[in-house]
mmCIF file of C-alpha atoms in Angstrom:
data_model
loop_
_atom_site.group_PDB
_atom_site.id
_atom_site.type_symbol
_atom_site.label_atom_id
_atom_site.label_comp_id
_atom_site.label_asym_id
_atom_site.label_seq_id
_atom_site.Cartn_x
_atom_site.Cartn_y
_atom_site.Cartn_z
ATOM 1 C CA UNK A 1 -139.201 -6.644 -41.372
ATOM 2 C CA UNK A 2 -137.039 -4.597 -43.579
ATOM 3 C CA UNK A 3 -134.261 -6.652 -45.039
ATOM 4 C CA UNK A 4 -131.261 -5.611 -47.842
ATOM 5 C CA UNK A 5 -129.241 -8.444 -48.621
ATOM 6 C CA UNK A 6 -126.326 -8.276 -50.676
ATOM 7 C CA UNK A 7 -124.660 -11.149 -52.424
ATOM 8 C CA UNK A 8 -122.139 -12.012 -55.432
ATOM 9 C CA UNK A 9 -118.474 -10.720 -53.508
ATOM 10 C CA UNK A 10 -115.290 -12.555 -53.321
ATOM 11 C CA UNK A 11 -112.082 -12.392 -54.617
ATOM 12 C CA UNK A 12 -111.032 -12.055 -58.143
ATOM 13 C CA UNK A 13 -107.662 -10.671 -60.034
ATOM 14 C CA UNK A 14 -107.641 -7.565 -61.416
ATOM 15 C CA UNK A 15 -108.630 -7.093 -64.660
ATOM 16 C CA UNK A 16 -111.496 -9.641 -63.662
ATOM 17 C CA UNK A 17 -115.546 -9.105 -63.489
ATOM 18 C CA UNK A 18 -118.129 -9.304 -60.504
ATOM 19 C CA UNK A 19 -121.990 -9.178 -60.184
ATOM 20 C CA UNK A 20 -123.083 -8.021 -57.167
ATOM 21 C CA UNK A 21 -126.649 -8.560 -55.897
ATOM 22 C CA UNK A 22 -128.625 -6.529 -53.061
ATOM 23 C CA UNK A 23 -132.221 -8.746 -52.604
ATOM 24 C CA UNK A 24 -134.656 -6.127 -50.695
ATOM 25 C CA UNK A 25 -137.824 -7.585 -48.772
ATOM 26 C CA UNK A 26 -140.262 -5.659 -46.457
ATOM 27 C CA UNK A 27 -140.312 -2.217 -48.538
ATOM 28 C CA UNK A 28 -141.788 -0.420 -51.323
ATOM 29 C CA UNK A 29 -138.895 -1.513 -53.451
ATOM 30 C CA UNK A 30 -140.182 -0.141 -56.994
ATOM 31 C CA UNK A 31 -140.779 2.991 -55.105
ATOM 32 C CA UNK A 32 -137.709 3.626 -53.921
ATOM 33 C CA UNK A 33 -134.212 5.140 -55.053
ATOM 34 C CA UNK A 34 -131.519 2.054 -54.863
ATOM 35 C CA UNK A 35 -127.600 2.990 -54.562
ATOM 36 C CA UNK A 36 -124.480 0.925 -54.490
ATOM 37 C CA UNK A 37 -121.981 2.368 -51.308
ATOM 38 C CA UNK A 38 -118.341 0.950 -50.586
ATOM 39 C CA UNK A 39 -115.572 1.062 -47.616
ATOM 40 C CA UNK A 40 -112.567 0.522 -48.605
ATOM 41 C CA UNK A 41 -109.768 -0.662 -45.470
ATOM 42 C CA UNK A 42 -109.096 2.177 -43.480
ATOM 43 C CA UNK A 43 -111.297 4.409 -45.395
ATOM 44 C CA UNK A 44 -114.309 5.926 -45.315
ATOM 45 C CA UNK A 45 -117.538 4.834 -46.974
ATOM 46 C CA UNK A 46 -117.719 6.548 -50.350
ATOM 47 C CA UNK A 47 -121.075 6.629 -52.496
ATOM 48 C CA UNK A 48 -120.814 4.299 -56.151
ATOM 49 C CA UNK A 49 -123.399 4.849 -58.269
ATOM 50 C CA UNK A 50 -127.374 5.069 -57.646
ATOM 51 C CA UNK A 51 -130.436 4.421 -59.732
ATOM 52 C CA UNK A 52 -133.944 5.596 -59.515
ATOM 53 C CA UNK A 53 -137.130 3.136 -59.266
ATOM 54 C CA UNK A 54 -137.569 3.719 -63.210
ATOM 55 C CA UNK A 55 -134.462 2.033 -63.725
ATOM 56 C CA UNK A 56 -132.419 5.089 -65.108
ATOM 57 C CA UNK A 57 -129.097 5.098 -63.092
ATOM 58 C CA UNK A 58 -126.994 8.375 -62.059
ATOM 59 C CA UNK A 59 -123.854 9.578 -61.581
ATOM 60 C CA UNK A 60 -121.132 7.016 -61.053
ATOM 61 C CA UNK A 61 -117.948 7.799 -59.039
ATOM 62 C CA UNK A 62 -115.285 8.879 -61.349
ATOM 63 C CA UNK A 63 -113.141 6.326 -60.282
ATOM 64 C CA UNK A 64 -115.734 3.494 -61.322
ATOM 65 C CA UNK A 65 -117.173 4.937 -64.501
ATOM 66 C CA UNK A 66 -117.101 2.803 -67.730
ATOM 67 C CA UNK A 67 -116.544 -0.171 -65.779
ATOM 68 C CA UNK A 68 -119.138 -0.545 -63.461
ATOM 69 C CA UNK A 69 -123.114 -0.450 -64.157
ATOM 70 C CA UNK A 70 -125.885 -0.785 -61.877
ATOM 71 C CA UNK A 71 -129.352 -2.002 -62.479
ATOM 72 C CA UNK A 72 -132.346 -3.243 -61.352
ATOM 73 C CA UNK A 73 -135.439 -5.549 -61.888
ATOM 74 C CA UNK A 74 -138.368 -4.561 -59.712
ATOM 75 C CA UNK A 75 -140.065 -7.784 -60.463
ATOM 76 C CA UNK A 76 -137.508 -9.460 -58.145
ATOM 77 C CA UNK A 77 -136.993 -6.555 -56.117
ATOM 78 C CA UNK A 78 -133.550 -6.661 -56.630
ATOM 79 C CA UNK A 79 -130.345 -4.193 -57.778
ATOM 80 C CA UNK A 80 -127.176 -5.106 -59.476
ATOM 81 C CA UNK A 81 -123.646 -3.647 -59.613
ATOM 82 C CA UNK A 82 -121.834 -5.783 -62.316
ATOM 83 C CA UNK A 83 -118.168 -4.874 -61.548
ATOM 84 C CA UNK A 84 -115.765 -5.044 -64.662
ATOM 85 C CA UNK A 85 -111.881 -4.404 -65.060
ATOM 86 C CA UNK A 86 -111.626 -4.739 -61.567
ATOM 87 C CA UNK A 87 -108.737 -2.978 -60.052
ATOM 88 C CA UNK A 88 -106.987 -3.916 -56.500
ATOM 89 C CA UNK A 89 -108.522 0.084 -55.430
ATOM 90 C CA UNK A 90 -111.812 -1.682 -55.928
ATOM 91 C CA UNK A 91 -110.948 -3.978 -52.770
ATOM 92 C CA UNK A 92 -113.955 -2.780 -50.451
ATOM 93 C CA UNK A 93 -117.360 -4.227 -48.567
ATOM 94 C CA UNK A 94 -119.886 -3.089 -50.611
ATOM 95 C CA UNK A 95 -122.872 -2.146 -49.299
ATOM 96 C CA UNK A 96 -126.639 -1.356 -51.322
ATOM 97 C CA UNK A 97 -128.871 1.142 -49.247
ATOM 98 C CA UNK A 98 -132.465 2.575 -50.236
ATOM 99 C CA UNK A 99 -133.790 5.723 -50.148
ATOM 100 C CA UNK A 100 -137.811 7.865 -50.467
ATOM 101 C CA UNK A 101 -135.557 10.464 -51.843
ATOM 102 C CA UNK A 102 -134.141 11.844 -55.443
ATOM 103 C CA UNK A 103 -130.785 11.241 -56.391
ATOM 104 C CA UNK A 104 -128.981 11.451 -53.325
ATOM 105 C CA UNK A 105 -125.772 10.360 -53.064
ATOM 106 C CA UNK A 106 -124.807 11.313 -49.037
ATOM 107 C CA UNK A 107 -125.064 7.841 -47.180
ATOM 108 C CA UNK A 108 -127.128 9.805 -44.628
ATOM 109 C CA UNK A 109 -129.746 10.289 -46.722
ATOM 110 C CA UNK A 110 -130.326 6.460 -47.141
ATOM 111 C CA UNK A 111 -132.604 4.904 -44.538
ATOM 112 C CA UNK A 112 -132.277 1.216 -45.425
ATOM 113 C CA UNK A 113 -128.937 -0.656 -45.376
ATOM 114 C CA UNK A 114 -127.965 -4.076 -46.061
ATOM 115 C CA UNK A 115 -124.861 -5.768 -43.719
ATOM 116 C CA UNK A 116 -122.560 -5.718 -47.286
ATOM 117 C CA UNK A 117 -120.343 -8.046 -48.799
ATOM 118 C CA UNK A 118 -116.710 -8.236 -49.220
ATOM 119 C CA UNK A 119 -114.738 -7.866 -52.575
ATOM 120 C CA UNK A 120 -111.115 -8.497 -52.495
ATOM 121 C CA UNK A 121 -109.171 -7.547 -56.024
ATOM 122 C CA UNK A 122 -105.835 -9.079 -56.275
ATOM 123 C CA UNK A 123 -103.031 -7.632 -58.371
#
């Protein structure tokens, strides 16, 4: 059984930091492309940031870049947004998907999807 589970959201002030963590069980984890999604209220899901299984991360969003960085450690089969200068904008669920594919950054091209989990930035 495929399984994505996020972890690490909550609510923090702006300005503050957050670590989020996306656990994956069932797949070919070091094989696979890892990305960091988010929907904010009201809004469409918009793509983050993605990394590929070597570790070496793409393109951020503009509006996240030089404060957010994603990760991973295939030995745990796990990926990691740490979240810094957090703004009230940031205030989404945050989902991390998985993908066979190359840096992709359209949600349809991820197959695997975990159920998210909410950040809330007060101002």
């Amino acid at each position: 059984q495929v399984q994505l589970v996020e972890s690490g959201g909550g609510l923090v002030q702006a300005g503050g930091s957050l670590r989020l963590s996306c656990t994956a069980s069932g797949l070919p984890f070091s094989r696979l492309t890892m990305a960091w999604f988010r929907q904010p209220p009201g809004k469409e899901r918009e793509f983050v940031v993605h990394i590929n299984n070597n570790g070496i991360s793409g393109d951020y969003a503009d509006s996240v870049k030089g404060r957010f960085t994603i990760s991973r450690d295939n030995a745990k089969n796990t990926v990691y947004l740490q979240m810094n200068s957090l703004k009230p904008e940031d205030t989404a669920d945050y989902y991390c998907a998985a993908t066979s594919s190359r840096w992709v950054s359209s949600g349809t091209r991820y197959t695997y999807w975990g159920q998210g989990t909410q950040v809330t930035v007060s101002s």
